[in-house]
Coordinates of C-alpha atoms in Angstrom, one line a residue:
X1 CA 0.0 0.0 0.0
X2 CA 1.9 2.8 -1.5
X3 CA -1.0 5.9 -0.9
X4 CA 0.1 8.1 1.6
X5 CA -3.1 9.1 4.1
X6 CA -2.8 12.9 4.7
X7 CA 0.0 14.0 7.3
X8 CA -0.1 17.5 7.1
X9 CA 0.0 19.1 10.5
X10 CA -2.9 20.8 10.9
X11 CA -1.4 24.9 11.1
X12 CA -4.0 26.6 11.7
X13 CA -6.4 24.1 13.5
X14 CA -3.3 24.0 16.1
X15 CA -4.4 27.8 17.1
X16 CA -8.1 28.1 15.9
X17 CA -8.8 24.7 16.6
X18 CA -10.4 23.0 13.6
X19 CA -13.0 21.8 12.3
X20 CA -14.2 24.5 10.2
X21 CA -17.4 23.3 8.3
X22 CA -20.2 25.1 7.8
X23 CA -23.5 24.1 9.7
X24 CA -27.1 24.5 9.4
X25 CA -29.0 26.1 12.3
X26 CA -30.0 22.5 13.5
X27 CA -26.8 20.6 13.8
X28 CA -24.4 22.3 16.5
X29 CA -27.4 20.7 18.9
X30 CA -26.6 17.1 17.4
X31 CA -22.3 17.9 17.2
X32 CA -22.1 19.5 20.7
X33 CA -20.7 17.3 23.2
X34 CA -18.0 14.8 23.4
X35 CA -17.9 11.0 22.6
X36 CA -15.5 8.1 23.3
X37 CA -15.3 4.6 22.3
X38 CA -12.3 2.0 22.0
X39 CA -10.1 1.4 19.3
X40 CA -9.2 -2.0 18.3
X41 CA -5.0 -2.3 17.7
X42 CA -2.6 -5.1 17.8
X43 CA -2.9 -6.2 21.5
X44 CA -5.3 -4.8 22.7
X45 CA -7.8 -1.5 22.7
X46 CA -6.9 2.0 23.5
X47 CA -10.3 4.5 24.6
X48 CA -10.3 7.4 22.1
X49 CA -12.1 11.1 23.5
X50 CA -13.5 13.8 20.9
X51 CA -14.8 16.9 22.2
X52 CA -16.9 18.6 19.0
X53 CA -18.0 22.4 20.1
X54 CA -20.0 23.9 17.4
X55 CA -19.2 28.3 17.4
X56 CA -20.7 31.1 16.8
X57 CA -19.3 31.3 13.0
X58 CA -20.9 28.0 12.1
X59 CA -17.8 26.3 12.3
X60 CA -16.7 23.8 14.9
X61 CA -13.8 22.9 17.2
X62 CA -12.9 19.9 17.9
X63 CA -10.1 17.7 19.5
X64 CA -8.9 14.2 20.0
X65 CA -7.4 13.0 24.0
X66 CA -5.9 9.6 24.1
X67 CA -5.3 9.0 28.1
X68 CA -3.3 6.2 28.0
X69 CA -0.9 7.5 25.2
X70 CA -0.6 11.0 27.0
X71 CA -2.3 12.7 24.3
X72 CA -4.3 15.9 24.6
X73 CA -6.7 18.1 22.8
X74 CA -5.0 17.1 19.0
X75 CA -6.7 18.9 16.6
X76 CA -9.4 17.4 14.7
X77 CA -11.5 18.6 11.3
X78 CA -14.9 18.1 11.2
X79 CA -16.9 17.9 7.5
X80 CA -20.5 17.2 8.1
X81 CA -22.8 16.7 5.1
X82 CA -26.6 15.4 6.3
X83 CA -25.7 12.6 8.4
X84 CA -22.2 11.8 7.0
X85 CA -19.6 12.6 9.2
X86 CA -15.3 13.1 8.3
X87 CA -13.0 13.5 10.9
X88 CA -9.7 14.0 9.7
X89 CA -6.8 14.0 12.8
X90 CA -3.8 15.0 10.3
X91 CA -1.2 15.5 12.9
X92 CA -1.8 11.4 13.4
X93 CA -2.3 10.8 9.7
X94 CA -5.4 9.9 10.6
X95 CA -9.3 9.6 10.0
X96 CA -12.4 8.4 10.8
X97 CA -15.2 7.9 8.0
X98 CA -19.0 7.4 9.0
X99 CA -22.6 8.4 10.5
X100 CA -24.1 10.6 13.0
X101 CA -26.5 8.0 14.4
X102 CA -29.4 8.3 16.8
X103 CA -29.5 12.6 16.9
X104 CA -25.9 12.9 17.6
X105 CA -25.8 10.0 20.4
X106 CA -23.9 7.8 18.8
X107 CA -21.0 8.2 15.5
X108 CA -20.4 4.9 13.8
X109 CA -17.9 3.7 11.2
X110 CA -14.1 3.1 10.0
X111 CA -11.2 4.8 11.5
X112 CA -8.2 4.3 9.5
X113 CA -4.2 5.2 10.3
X114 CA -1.0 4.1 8.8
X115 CA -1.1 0.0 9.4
X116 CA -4.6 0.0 10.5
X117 CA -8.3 0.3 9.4
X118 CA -10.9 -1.0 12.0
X119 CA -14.3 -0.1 12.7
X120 CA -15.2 2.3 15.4
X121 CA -17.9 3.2 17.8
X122 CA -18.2 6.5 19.4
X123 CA -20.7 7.3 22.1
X124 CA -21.7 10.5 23.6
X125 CA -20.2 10.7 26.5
X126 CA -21.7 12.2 29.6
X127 CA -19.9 14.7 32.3
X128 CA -16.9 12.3 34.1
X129 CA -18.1 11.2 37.7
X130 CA -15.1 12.7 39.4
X131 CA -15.6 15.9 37.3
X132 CA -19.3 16.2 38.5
X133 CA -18.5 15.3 41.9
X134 CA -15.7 17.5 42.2
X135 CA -18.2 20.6 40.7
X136 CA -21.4 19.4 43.4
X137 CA -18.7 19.5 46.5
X138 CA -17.3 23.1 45.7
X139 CA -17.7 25.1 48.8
X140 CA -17.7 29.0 49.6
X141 CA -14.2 29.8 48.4
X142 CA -11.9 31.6 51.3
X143 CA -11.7 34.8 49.3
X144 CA -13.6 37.4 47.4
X145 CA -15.1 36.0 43.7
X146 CA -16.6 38.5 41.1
X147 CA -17.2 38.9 37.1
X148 CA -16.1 41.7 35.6
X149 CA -16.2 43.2 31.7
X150 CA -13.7 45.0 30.7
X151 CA -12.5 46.7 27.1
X152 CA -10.0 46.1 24.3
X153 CA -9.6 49.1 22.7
X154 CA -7.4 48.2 20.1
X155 CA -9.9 46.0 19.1
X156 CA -13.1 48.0 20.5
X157 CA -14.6 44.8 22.2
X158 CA -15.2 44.0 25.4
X159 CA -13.8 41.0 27.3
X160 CA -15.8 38.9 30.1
X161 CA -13.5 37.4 33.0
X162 CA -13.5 36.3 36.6
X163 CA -11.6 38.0 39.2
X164 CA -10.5 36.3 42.4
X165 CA -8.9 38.5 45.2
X166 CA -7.4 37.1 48.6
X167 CA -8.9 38.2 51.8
X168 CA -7.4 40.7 53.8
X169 CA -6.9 44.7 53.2
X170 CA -4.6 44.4 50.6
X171 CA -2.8 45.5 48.4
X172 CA -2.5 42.7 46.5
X173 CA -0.1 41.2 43.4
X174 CA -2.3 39.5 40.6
X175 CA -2.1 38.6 37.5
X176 CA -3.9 37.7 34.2
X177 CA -4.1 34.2 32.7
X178 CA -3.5 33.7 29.2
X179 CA -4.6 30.5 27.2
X180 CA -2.8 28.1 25.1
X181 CA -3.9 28.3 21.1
X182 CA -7.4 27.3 20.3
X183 CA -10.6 29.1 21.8
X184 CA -11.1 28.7 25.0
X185 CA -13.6 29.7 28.1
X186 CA -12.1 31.5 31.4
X187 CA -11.5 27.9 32.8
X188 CA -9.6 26.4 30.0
X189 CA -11.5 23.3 30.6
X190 CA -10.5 19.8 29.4
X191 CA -12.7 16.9 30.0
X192 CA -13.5 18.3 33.4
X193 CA -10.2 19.5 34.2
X194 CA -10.3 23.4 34.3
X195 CA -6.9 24.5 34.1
X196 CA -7.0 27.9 35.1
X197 CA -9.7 27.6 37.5
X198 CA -7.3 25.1 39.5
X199 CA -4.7 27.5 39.5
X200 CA -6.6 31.0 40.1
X201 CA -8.4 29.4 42.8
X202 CA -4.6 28.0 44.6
X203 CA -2.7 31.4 43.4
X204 CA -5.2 33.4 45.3
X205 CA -5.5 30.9 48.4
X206 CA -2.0 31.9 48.3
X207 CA -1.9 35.5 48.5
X208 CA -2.1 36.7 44.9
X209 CA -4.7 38.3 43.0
X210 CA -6.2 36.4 39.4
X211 CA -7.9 37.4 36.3
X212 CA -9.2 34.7 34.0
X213 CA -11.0 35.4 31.3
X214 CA -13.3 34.2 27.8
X215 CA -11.4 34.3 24.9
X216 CA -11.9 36.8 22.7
X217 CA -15.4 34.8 20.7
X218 CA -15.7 32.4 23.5
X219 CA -18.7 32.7 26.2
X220 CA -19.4 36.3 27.5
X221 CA -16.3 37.9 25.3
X222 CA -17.1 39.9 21.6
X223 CA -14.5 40.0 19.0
X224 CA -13.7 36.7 16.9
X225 CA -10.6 34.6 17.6
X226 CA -10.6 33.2 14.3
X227 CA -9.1 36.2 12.9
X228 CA -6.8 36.8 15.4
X229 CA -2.9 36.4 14.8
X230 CA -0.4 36.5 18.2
X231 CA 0.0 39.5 17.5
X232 CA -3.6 40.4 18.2
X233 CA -3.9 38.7 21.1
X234 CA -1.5 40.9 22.8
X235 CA -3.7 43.9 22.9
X236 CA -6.3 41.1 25.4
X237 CA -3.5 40.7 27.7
X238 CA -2.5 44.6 27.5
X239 CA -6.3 45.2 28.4
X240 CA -6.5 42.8 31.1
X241 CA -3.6 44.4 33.0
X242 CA -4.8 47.8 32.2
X243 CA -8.1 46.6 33.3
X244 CA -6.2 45.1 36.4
X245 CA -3.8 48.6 37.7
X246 CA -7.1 50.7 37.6
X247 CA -8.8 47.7 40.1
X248 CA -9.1 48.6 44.3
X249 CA -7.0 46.1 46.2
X250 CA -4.5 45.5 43.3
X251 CA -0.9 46.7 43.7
X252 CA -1.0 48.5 40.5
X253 CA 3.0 48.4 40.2
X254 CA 2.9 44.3 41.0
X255 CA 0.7 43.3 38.1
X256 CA 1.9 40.1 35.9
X257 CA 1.2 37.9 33.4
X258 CA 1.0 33.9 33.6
X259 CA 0.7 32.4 30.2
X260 CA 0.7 28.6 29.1
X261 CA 1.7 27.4 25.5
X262 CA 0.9 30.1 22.9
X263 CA -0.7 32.7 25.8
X264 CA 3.1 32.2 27.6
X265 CA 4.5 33.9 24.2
X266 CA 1.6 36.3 23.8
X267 CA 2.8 37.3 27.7
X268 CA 6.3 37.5 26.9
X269 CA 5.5 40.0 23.3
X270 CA 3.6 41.9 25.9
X271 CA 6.7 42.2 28.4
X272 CA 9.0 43.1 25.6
X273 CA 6.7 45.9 24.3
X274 CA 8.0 49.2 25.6
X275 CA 5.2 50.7 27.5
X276 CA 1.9 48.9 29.4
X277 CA 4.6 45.7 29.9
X278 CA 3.5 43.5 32.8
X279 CA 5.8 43.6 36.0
X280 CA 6.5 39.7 35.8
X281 CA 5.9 36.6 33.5
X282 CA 5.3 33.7 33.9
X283 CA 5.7 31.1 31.2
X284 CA 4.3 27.4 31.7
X285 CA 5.5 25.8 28.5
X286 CA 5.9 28.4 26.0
X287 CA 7.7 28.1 22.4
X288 CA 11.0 29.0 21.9
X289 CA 11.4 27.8 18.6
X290 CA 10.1 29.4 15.3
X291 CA 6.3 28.5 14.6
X292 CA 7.1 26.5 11.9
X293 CA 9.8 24.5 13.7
X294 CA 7.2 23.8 16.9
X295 CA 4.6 22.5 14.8
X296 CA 7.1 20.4 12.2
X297 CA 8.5 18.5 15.7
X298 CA 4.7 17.8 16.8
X299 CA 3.6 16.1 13.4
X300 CA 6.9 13.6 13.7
X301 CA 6.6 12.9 17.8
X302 CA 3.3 12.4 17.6
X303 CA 3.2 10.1 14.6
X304 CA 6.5 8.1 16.4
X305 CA 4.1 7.5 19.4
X306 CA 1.0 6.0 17.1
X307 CA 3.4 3.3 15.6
X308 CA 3.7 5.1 12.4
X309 CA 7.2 3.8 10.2
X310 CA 10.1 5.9 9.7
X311 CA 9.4 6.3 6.0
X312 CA 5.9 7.2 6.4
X313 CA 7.5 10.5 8.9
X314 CA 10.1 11.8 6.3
X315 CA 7.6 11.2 3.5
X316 CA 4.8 13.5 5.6
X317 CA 7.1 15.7 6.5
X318 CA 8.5 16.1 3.3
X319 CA 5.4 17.2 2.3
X320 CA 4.5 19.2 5.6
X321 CA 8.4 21.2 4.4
X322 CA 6.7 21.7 0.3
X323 CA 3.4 23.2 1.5
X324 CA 5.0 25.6 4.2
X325 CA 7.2 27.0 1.8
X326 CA 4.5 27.5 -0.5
X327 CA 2.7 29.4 1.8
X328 CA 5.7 31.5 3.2
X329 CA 6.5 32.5 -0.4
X330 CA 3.7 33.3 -1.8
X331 CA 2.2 36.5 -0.5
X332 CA -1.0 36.5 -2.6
X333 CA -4.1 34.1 -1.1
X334 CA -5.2 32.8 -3.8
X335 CA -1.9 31.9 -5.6
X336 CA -0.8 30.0 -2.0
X337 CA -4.3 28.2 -2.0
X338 CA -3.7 26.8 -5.8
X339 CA -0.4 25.5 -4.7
X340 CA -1.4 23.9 -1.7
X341 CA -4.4 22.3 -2.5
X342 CA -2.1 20.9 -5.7
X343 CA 0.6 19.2 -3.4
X344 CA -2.0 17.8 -0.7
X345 CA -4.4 16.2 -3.6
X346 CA -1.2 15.0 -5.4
X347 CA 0.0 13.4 -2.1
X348 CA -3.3 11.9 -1.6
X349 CA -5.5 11.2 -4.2
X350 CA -8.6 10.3 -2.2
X351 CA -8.5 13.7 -0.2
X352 CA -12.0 15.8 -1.5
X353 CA -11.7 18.7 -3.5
X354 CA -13.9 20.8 -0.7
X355 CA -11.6 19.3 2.3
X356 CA -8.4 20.3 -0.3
X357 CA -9.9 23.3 -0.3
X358 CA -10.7 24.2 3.1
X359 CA -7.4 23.1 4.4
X360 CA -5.9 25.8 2.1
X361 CA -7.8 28.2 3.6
X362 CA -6.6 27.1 7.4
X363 CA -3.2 27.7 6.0
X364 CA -3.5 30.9 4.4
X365 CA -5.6 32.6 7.5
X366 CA -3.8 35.4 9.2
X367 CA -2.9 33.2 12.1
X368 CA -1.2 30.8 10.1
X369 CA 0.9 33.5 8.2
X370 CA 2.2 35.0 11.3
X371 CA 3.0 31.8 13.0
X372 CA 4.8 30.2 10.6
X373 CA 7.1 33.0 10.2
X374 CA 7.2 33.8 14.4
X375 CA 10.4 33.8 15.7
X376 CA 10.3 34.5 19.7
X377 CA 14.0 34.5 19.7
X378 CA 14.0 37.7 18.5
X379 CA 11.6 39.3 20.9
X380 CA 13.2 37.8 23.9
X381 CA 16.3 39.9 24.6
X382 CA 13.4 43.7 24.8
X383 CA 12.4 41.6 27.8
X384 CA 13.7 43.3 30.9
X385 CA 11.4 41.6 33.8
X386 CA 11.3 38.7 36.0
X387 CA 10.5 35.8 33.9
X388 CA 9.8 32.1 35.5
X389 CA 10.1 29.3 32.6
X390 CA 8.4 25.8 33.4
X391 CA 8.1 22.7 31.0
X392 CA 7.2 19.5 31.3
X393 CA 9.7 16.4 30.2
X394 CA 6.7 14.4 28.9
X395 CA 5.3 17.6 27.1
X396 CA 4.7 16.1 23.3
X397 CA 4.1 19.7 21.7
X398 CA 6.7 21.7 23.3
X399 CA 9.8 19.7 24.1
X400 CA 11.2 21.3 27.2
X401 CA 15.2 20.9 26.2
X402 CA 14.8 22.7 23.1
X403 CA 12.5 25.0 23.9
X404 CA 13.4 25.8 27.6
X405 CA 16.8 26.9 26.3
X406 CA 16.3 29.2 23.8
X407 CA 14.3 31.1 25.6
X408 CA 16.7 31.4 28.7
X409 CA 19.6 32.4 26.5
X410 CA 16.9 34.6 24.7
X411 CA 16.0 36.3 27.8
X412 CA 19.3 37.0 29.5
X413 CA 20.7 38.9 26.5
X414 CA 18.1 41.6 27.8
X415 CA 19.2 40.8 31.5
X416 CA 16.0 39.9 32.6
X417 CA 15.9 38.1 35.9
X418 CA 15.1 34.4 35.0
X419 CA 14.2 31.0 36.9
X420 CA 13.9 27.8 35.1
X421 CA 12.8 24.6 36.3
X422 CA 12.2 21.3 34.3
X423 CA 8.9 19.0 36.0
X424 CA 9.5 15.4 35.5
X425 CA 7.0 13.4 34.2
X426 CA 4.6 16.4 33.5
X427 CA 2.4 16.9 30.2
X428 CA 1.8 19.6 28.2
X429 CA -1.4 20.3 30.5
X430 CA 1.2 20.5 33.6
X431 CA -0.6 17.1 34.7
X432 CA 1.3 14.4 36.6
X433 CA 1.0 11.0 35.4
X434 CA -2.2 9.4 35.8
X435 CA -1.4 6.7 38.4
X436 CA -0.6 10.1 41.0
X437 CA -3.9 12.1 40.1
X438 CA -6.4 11.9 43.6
X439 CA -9.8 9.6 43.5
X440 CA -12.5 11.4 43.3
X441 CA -16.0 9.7 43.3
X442 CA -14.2 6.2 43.0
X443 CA -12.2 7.4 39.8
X444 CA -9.1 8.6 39.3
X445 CA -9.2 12.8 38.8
X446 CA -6.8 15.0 36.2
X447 CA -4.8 17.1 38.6
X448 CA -2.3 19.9 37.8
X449 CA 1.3 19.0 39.0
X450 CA 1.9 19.8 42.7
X451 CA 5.6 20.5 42.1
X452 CA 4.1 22.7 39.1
X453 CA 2.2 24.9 41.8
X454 CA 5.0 25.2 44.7
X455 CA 7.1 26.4 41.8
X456 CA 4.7 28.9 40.5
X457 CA 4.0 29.7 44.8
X458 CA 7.5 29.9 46.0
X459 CA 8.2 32.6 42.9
X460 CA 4.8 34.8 42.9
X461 CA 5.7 35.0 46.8
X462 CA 8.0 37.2 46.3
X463 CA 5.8 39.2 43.7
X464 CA 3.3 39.2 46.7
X465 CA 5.9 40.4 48.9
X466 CA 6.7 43.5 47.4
X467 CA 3.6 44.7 46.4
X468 CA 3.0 44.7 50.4
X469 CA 6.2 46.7 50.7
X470 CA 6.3 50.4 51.8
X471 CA 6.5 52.9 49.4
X472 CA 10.2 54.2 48.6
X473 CA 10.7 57.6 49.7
X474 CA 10.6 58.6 45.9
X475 CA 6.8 57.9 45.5
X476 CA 5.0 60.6 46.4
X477 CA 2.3 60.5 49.5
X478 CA -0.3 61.8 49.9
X479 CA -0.1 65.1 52.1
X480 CA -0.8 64.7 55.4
X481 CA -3.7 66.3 57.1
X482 CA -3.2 70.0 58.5
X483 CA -3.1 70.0 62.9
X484 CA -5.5 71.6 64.7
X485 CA -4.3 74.5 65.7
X486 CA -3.5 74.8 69.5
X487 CA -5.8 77.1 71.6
X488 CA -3.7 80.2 73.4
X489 CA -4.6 79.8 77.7
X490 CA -3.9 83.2 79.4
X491 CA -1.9 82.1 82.2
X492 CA -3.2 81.9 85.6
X493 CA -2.4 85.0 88.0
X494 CA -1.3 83.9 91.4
X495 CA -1.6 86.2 94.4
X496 CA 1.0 86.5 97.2
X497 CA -1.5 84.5 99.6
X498 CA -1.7 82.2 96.9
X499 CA 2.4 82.0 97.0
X500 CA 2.4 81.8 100.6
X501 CA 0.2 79.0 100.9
X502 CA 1.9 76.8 98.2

């Protein structure tokens, strides 16, 4: 079998997440949920997860997890025509050919991947008992809670976030939370683990201030994420700390940024701007490689770990090398469209002319033109504040060796203050492996890494620290409040028998 299945990494479905067919009013009800369902392979069966969220646009993101291969939120297409359903995992080489059965409940037929074609079951797959449990037995937190708009001006919309504050008068450090590529909500949930709301609710049990907040398209938040580049997103995080320096409680000169995977280098193109730069970063597995670099190392890792052959990776990457350069040097849409959808048909002659087509488009968007060419290298030495860097070893999309480095060496050529520290057996999702997660409800519960948090504790301590400090002698006070002025007593006259007696 000498056909190659389609290996191109999915570019733009990496940040916009993909999926990007159009849909009639009635289906987002019957694709909006997520189904599971085993996959047969050579000894034995592994339990494949698809969330499909349907968005505002009409079109959809969606994402394969594979648990017991460590893999998280791949992107998947979606093409949807009546009840006939593609899903096309390129950074796999893989797809999945059949119908949406019973409403949406159930999504049967053939999954196929280099060296395999089996048939497949996927059921809708209700809320995780742990996740539910976990949700019912939230209590009162120990601090203050509220949701908050505030405005992007560069991009006159308004964002919608959460804002926790400790208790106590204050004033406090805090900082913003910035999301890894794809559209997200304030919680960057995953299959019941919420990300951010794990660490805004420990950061501010901990003394420090945290804004989370909707993507820009996603939830309460206007503006559209789909034709956003990095670039863009900068002016969110600008906002949020704006939004944050002008907030009662909040040490205006202690405000940071926390960012993970793409939002880490949207927080460190805000700390190298010259004015409205955060006070401190923090980076949980951001890229220090160029774009195209970062995503080239995914597509080969992640086809290593599904069993594909060394000749299948060169050849898809090959091909992954032909259509980035066509893209990169060709300016003009339409000419870069003509050429890609020409290599990826050649490469695979059963690949639709529409699904050709639309995978062109992905490529040529405005976040796929900046990220291919993004280089954070060159950013890194404007950078002149306290950074903290944090990888995972068992990170598949962001190797921490190669990108862990460049950034360091990036960062001290500015001289900015930096801490690094490597988490052993951590994911890309700054999860432990499985076997140390807690039982919840009798199953076992996605945590984030503990050694992950005292890190990220032990180093915004010292952000909380000073924003408690007193004021130099150089920031000016307020004046201090006139005296009342003392009342003149006449003195008392005292008469010789006065004298004489005393």
């Amino acid at each position: 079998m000498r056909k190659l299945l389609l290996l191109l990494l999915g570019l733009a479905l990496w940040a916009t997440g993909p999926g990007h067919a159009k849909t009639p009013a009635e289906e987002p009800t019957r694709l909006n949920g997520q189904w599971q369902g085993g996959l047969k392979v050579p000894g034995g069966s592994i339990n494949l997860i698809i969330t499909i969220v349907p968005l505002s646009n009409g079109t959809y993101y969606a994402a394969l997890d594979v648990p017991q291969q460590r893999i998280s939120r791949m992107p998947v297409e979606v093409e949807l025509k009546g009840d006939n359903l593609t899903l096309s995992v390129e950074q796999a080489g893989s797809h999945f050919e059949g119908k949406v059965q019973e409403g949406g409940n159930k999504l049967s037929g053939t999954w196929q991947q280099p060296g395999l074609k089996t048939d497949l079951l996927l059921e809708r797959n209700a809320a995780p008992a742990a996740a539910l449990a976990a949700k019912k037995l939230r209590l009162t937190p120990p601090y203050r809670e509220s949701e908050f708009t505030f405005l992007n001006p560069a991009g006159k919309f308004r964002l919608s976030g959460t804002l926790t504050i400790p208790s106590g008068e204050g004033p406090f450090a805090a900082v913003a939370l910035l999301s890894d590529s794809g559209p997200h909500d304030r919680d960057a949930d995953l299959q019941g683990y919420h990300l951010f709301g794990i660490l805004a609710d420990y950061l501010t049990r901990h003394g420090i201030a945290v804004l989370r907040f909707d993507d820009r398209g996603v939830g309460r938040s206007g503006g559209d994420y789909h034709r956003a580049t990095t670039a863009d997103l900068v002016t969110d995080a600008q906002a949020a700390l704006a939004f944050l320096r002008k907030t009662p409680l909040i040490a205006p000169q202690q405000v940071g940024l926390l960012g993970h995977g793409e939002g880490a280098n949207v927080a460190l193109l805000a700390a190298a701007q010259p004015q409205n730069a955060p006070a401190f970063v923090a980076s949980l597995a951001g890229y220090g490689q160029p774009g195209r670099d970062v995503l080239r190392r995914q597509q080969g890792e992640i086809m290593r770990l599904i069993g594909t052959d060394g000749t299948q990776i060169k050849a898809a990457q090959s091909l992954y090398d032909q259509l980035v350069d066509a893209v990169r040097q060709t300016p003009n849409n339409t000419a870069a469209r003509a050429k890609v959808i020409a290599l990826l048909r050649s490469s695979n002659t059963a690949l639709s002319e529409s699904m050709a087509r639309a995978r062109a488009v992905e490529m040529t968007s405005p976040w796929s033109r900046y990220f291919l060419d993004f280089n954070p290298a060159t950013r890194l030495p404007q950078v002149t504040c306290p950074v903290l860097l944090l990888n995972g070893t068992a990170d598949l999309q962001v190797a921490a060796g190669r990108n862990l480095s460049v950034l360091q060496k990036g960062l001290r050529l500015g001289h900015a203050d930096v801490e690094v520290h490597r988490l052993s057996g951590v994911n890309h999702w700054f999860q432990p492996d499985p076997s140390d997660w807690p039982i919840v409800a009798g199953e076992r519960q996605a945590a984030f890494s503990p050694e992950g948090l005292e890190r990220l504790h032990t180093w915004l301590a010292e952000r909380a620290k000073q924003a408690k400090a007193p004021l130099p002698v150089t920031v000016q006070r307020p004046a201090a409040k006139p005296a009342k002025p003392i009342k003149a007593v006449a003195p008392v006259r005292r008469t010789r028998r006065a004298v004489a007696k005393a």
